[in-house]
Structures are given as C-alpha cells and as structure tokens.
PDB file of C-alpha atoms in Angstrom:
ATOM      1  CA  PRO A   3      13.028  -2.769 -25.985  1.00 59.00           C
ATOM      2  CA  MET A   4      16.580  -3.403 -27.048  1.00 87.00           C
ATOM      3  CA  ILE A   5      18.677  -6.159 -25.519  1.00 95.00           C
ATOM      4  CA  VAL A   6      22.390  -5.996 -26.237  1.00 95.00           C
ATOM      5  CA  ILE A   7      24.644  -8.925 -25.378  1.00 96.00           C
ATOM      6  CA  ASP A   8      28.329  -8.014 -25.217  1.00 95.00           C
ATOM      7  CA  ALA A   9      30.331 -11.140 -26.093  1.00 92.00           C
ATOM      8  CA  ALA A  10      33.514  -9.474 -24.777  1.00 95.00           C
ATOM      9  CA  SER A  11      31.990  -8.780 -21.345  1.00 94.00           C
ATOM     10  CA  PRO A  12      33.175 -10.853 -18.364  1.00 94.00           C
ATOM     11  CA  THR A  13      29.483 -11.019 -17.331  1.00 94.00           C
ATOM     12  CA  PRO A  14      27.912 -14.247 -18.656  1.00 95.00           C
ATOM     13  CA  PRO A  15      25.312 -13.759 -21.427  1.00 96.00           C
ATOM     14  CA  TYR A  16      22.433 -15.174 -19.335  1.00 95.00           C
ATOM     15  CA  GLU A  17      23.208 -12.605 -16.603  1.00 95.00           C
ATOM     16  CA  GLN A  18      23.438  -9.747 -19.134  1.00 96.00           C
ATOM     17  CA  LEU A  19      20.023 -10.784 -20.483  1.00 97.00           C
ATOM     18  CA  ARG A  20      18.511 -11.264 -17.001  1.00 96.00           C
ATOM     19  CA  ALA A  21      19.784  -7.891 -15.781  1.00 95.00           C
ATOM     20  CA  GLN A  22      18.596  -6.001 -18.876  1.00 96.00           C
ATOM     21  CA  LEU A  23      15.118  -7.553 -18.766  1.00 96.00           C
ATOM     22  CA  ALA A  24      14.870  -6.952 -15.000  1.00 93.00           C
ATOM     23  CA  ARG A  25      15.851  -3.293 -15.498  1.00 92.00           C
ATOM     24  CA  GLN A  26      13.275  -2.867 -18.285  1.00 94.00           C
ATOM     25  CA  ILE A  27      10.580  -4.416 -16.087  1.00 90.00           C
ATOM     26  CA  GLN A  28      11.518  -2.284 -13.082  1.00 85.00           C
ATOM     27  CA  ASP A  29      11.655   0.989 -15.043  1.00 86.00           C
ATOM     28  CA  ARG A  30       8.385  -0.005 -16.785  1.00 86.00           C
ATOM     29  CA  THR A  31       9.856  -0.076 -20.305  1.00 91.00           C
ATOM     30  CA  LEU A  32       8.233  -3.520 -20.221  1.00 92.00           C
ATOM     31  CA  ALA A  33       4.795  -3.027 -18.653  1.00 90.00           C
ATOM     32  CA  VAL A  34       2.929  -5.541 -16.504  1.00 90.00           C
ATOM     33  CA  GLY A  35       1.216  -8.041 -18.789  1.00 93.00           C
ATOM     34  CA  THR A  36       3.668  -7.617 -21.681  1.00 94.00           C
ATOM     35  CA  ARG A  37       4.222 -10.935 -23.463  1.00 96.00           C
ATOM     36  CA  LEU A  38       7.919 -11.758 -23.834  1.00 96.00           C
ATOM     37  CA  PRO A  39       9.322 -13.468 -26.936  1.00 96.00           C
ATOM     38  CA  THR A  40       9.526 -17.248 -26.707  1.00 95.00           C
ATOM     39  CA  ILE A  41      12.829 -18.600 -25.427  1.00 95.00           C
ATOM     40  CA  ARG A  42      13.621 -20.028 -28.888  1.00 95.00           C
ATOM     41  CA  LYS A  43      12.792 -16.787 -30.699  1.00 96.00           C
ATOM     42  CA  LEU A  44      14.822 -14.603 -28.316  1.00 96.00           C
ATOM     43  CA  ALA A  45      17.747 -17.052 -28.462  1.00 97.00           C
ATOM     44  CA  ALA A  46      17.666 -16.911 -32.282  1.00 97.00           C
ATOM     45  CA  ASP A  47      17.322 -13.092 -32.334  1.00 96.00           C
ATOM     46  CA  LEU A  48      20.258 -12.606 -29.931  1.00 96.00           C
ATOM     47  CA  GLY A  49      22.430 -15.435 -31.260  1.00 96.00           C
ATOM     48  CA  LEU A  50      22.374 -17.195 -27.886  1.00 96.00           C
ATOM     49  CA  ALA A  51      21.835 -20.810 -26.895  1.00 97.00           C
ATOM     50  CA  VAL A  52      18.271 -21.746 -25.937  1.00 97.00           C
ATOM     51  CA  ASN A  53      19.573 -22.861 -22.499  1.00 97.00           C
ATOM     52  CA  THR A  54      21.111 -19.411 -21.927  1.00 97.00           C
ATOM     53  CA  VAL A  55      17.798 -17.608 -22.503  1.00 97.00           C
ATOM     54  CA  GLY A  56      15.958 -20.310 -20.544  1.00 96.00           C
ATOM     55  CA  ARG A  57      18.188 -19.723 -17.524  1.00 97.00           C
ATOM     56  CA  ALA A  58      17.600 -15.947 -17.655  1.00 97.00           C
ATOM     57  CA  TYR A  59      13.818 -16.485 -17.873  1.00 97.00           C
ATOM     58  CA  ARG A  60      13.934 -19.020 -14.990  1.00 95.00           C
ATOM     59  CA  GLU A  61      15.799 -16.565 -12.751  1.00 94.00           C
ATOM     60  CA  LEU A  62      13.367 -13.745 -13.652  1.00 95.00           C
ATOM     61  CA  GLU A  63      10.493 -16.068 -12.801  1.00 93.00           C
ATOM     62  CA  GLU A  64      12.077 -17.048  -9.458  1.00 91.00           C
ATOM     63  CA  ALA A  65      12.421 -13.322  -8.684  1.00 89.00           C
ATOM     64  CA  GLY A  66       8.719 -12.840  -9.428  1.00 89.00           C
ATOM     65  CA  LEU A  67       9.349 -10.482 -12.355  1.00 92.00           C
ATOM     66  CA  ILE A  68       7.864 -12.731 -15.037  1.00 95.00           C
ATOM     67  CA  GLU A  69       5.396 -15.606 -15.067  1.00 93.00           C
ATOM     68  CA  THR A  70       5.078 -18.434 -17.538  1.00 90.00           C
ATOM     69  CA  ARG A  71       1.554 -19.476 -18.466  1.00 89.00           C
ATOM     70  CA  GLY A  72       2.183 -22.798 -20.180  1.00 86.00           C
ATOM     71  CA  ARG A  73       1.797 -22.622 -23.955  1.00 87.00           C
ATOM     72  CA  ALA A  74       0.585 -18.995 -23.759  1.00 89.00           C
ATOM     73  CA  GLY A  75       4.156 -17.926 -23.056  1.00 92.00           C
ATOM     74  CA  SER A  76       5.977 -15.713 -20.566  1.00 95.00           C
ATOM     75  CA  PHE A  77       4.611 -12.386 -19.379  1.00 95.00           C
ATOM     76  CA  VAL A  78       5.768  -9.506 -17.174  1.00 94.00           C
ATOM     77  CA  SER A  79       4.270 -10.291 -13.767  1.00 91.00           C
ATOM     78  CA  ALA A  80       2.269  -7.968 -11.540  1.00 86.00           C
ATOM     79  CA  ARG A  81       4.208  -9.480  -8.622  1.00 77.00           C
ATOM     80  CA  GLY A  82       7.223  -7.423  -9.682  1.00 67.00           C
ATOM     81  CA  GLU A  83       5.093  -4.299  -9.275  1.00 71.00           C
ATOM     82  CA  GLU A  84       4.000  -5.437  -5.799  1.00 74.00           C
ATOM     83  CA  ALA A  85       7.628  -6.096  -4.836  1.00 74.00           C
ATOM     84  CA  LEU A  86       8.646  -2.583  -5.899  1.00 74.00           C
ATOM     85  CA  GLU A  87       5.789  -1.069  -3.885  1.00 77.00           C
ATOM     86  CA  GLN A  88       6.834  -3.114  -0.846  1.00 81.00           C
ATOM     87  CA  ALA A  89      10.414  -1.848  -1.263  1.00 83.00           C
ATOM     88  CA  ARG A  90       9.189   1.764  -1.531  1.00 84.00           C
ATOM     89  CA  ARG A  91       7.170   1.353   1.696  1.00 90.00           C
ATOM     90  CA  ALA A  92      10.205  -0.080   3.495  1.00 92.00           C
ATOM     91  CA  ALA A  93      12.345   2.803   2.184  1.00 93.00           C
ATOM     92  CA  ARG A  94       9.839   5.394   3.440  1.00 93.00           C
ATOM     93  CA  GLU A  95       9.756   3.719   6.875  1.00 95.00           C
ATOM     94  CA  TYR A  96      13.566   3.636   6.959  1.00 95.00           C
ATOM     95  CA  ALA A  97      13.724   7.312   5.978  1.00 95.00           C
ATOM     96  CA  GLU A  98      11.347   8.204   8.834  1.00 96.00           C
ATOM     97  CA  VAL A  99      13.382   6.172  11.351  1.00 96.00           C
ATOM     98  CA  VAL A 100      16.781   7.637  10.401  1.00 96.00           C
ATOM     99  CA  THR A 101      15.366  11.178  10.223  1.00 96.00           C
ATOM    100  CA  GLY A 102      13.857  10.693  13.690  1.00 97.00           C
ATOM    101  CA  LEU A 103      17.242   9.520  14.988  1.00 96.00           C
ATOM    102  CA  GLY A 104      18.948  12.578  13.507  1.00 97.00           C
ATOM    103  CA  ILE A 105      21.144  10.548  11.129  1.00 96.00           C
ATOM    104  CA  ASP A 106      22.192  12.603   8.116  1.00 95.00           C
ATOM    105  CA  PRO A 107      21.127  11.375   4.635  1.00 95.00           C
ATOM    106  CA  ALA A 108      24.669  10.519   3.470  1.00 96.00           C
ATOM    107  CA  GLU A 109      25.244   8.323   6.533  1.00 96.00           C
ATOM    108  CA  ALA A 110      21.791   6.736   6.091  1.00 96.00           C
ATOM    109  CA  MET A 111      22.729   5.824   2.495  1.00 95.00           C
ATOM    110  CA  ARG A 112      26.047   4.297   3.642  1.00 95.00           C
ATOM    111  CA  ILE A 113      24.098   2.150   6.130  1.00 95.00           C
ATOM    112  CA  VAL A 114      21.769   0.960   3.338  1.00 93.00           C
ATOM    113  CA  GLU A 115      24.690   0.245   0.972  1.00 93.00           C
ATOM    114  CA  ALA A 116      26.454  -1.795   3.670  1.00 93.00           C
ATOM    115  CA  ALA A 117      23.254  -3.743   4.387  1.00 90.00           C
ATOM    116  CA  LEU A 118      22.725  -4.438   0.683  1.00 87.00           C
ATOM    117  CA  LYS A 119      26.329  -5.634   0.304  1.00 86.00           C
ATOM    118  CA  ASP A 120      25.837  -7.982   3.272  1.00 86.00           C
ATOM    119  CA  ALA A 121      22.528  -9.261   1.881  1.00 81.00           C
ATOM    120  CA  THR A 122      23.902  -9.944  -1.604  1.00 77.00           C
ATOM    121  CA  ALA A 123      27.094 -11.530  -0.239  1.00 76.00           C
ATOM    122  CA  SER A 124      25.233 -14.252   1.646  1.00 68.00           C
TER     123      SER A 124
END
C-alpha cells in the first residue's frame, strides 16, 4: 500500500500518515494481522522523523487499529474490525429508528453529520 506525504499540505505529516494507514485498515487494503514496517524503516522510506512515525503508530494503537507486540513489531489489529462491526450495528439500529419515525434519509444524514461534528469538536 502506498503512503504519500505531501510536504506542502497544512496537515502535519504524522496526521497524513495516521489517516492514510487508518483508511487502508478500514477499507481492508491492510488486512487484519498484516505486519507493518518498523517505525525506523517507515520513517526512512518516507523521509520522516522517527518521532513523527512513532506518533502516528501510537495514535493508531490508541484507536485500536494496530497493536504492538514487543519486538515482533506492529500489526493490524482485529479490534479495528470489531469496531467497524459495532458501528455497522449502530447504523442499522439508527436506520430502523429514523425509518420508523418517518424521517426522510436526507434529514437522517444531516442529523448524523451534526452529531459527528459535535462528537469530534469535544
């Protein structure tokens, strides 16, 4: 999987890396159990500081998307898969509730977008 860091982007490099890896894990480009490059190797390959890659890996680990197994390295976690399944279940339940209330899909999406904005703002 390709990772591209845009030096001209206002988004910090660690966040570009974190977001790209998270997307690849969520869309299954990186499958559960895939071993990630070491922090040093990825930093060298991308021309980034070791601390930058380390921060991205730490945030992915905190989000449950990867797990570090000591000297064995970092791997795509099955917990990320469980989190996606939990989100799908919640989405199905929400869809049933709003359909039952007679709320049209466009309005239901606006409600979700507003809730997500509130959740990410806090």
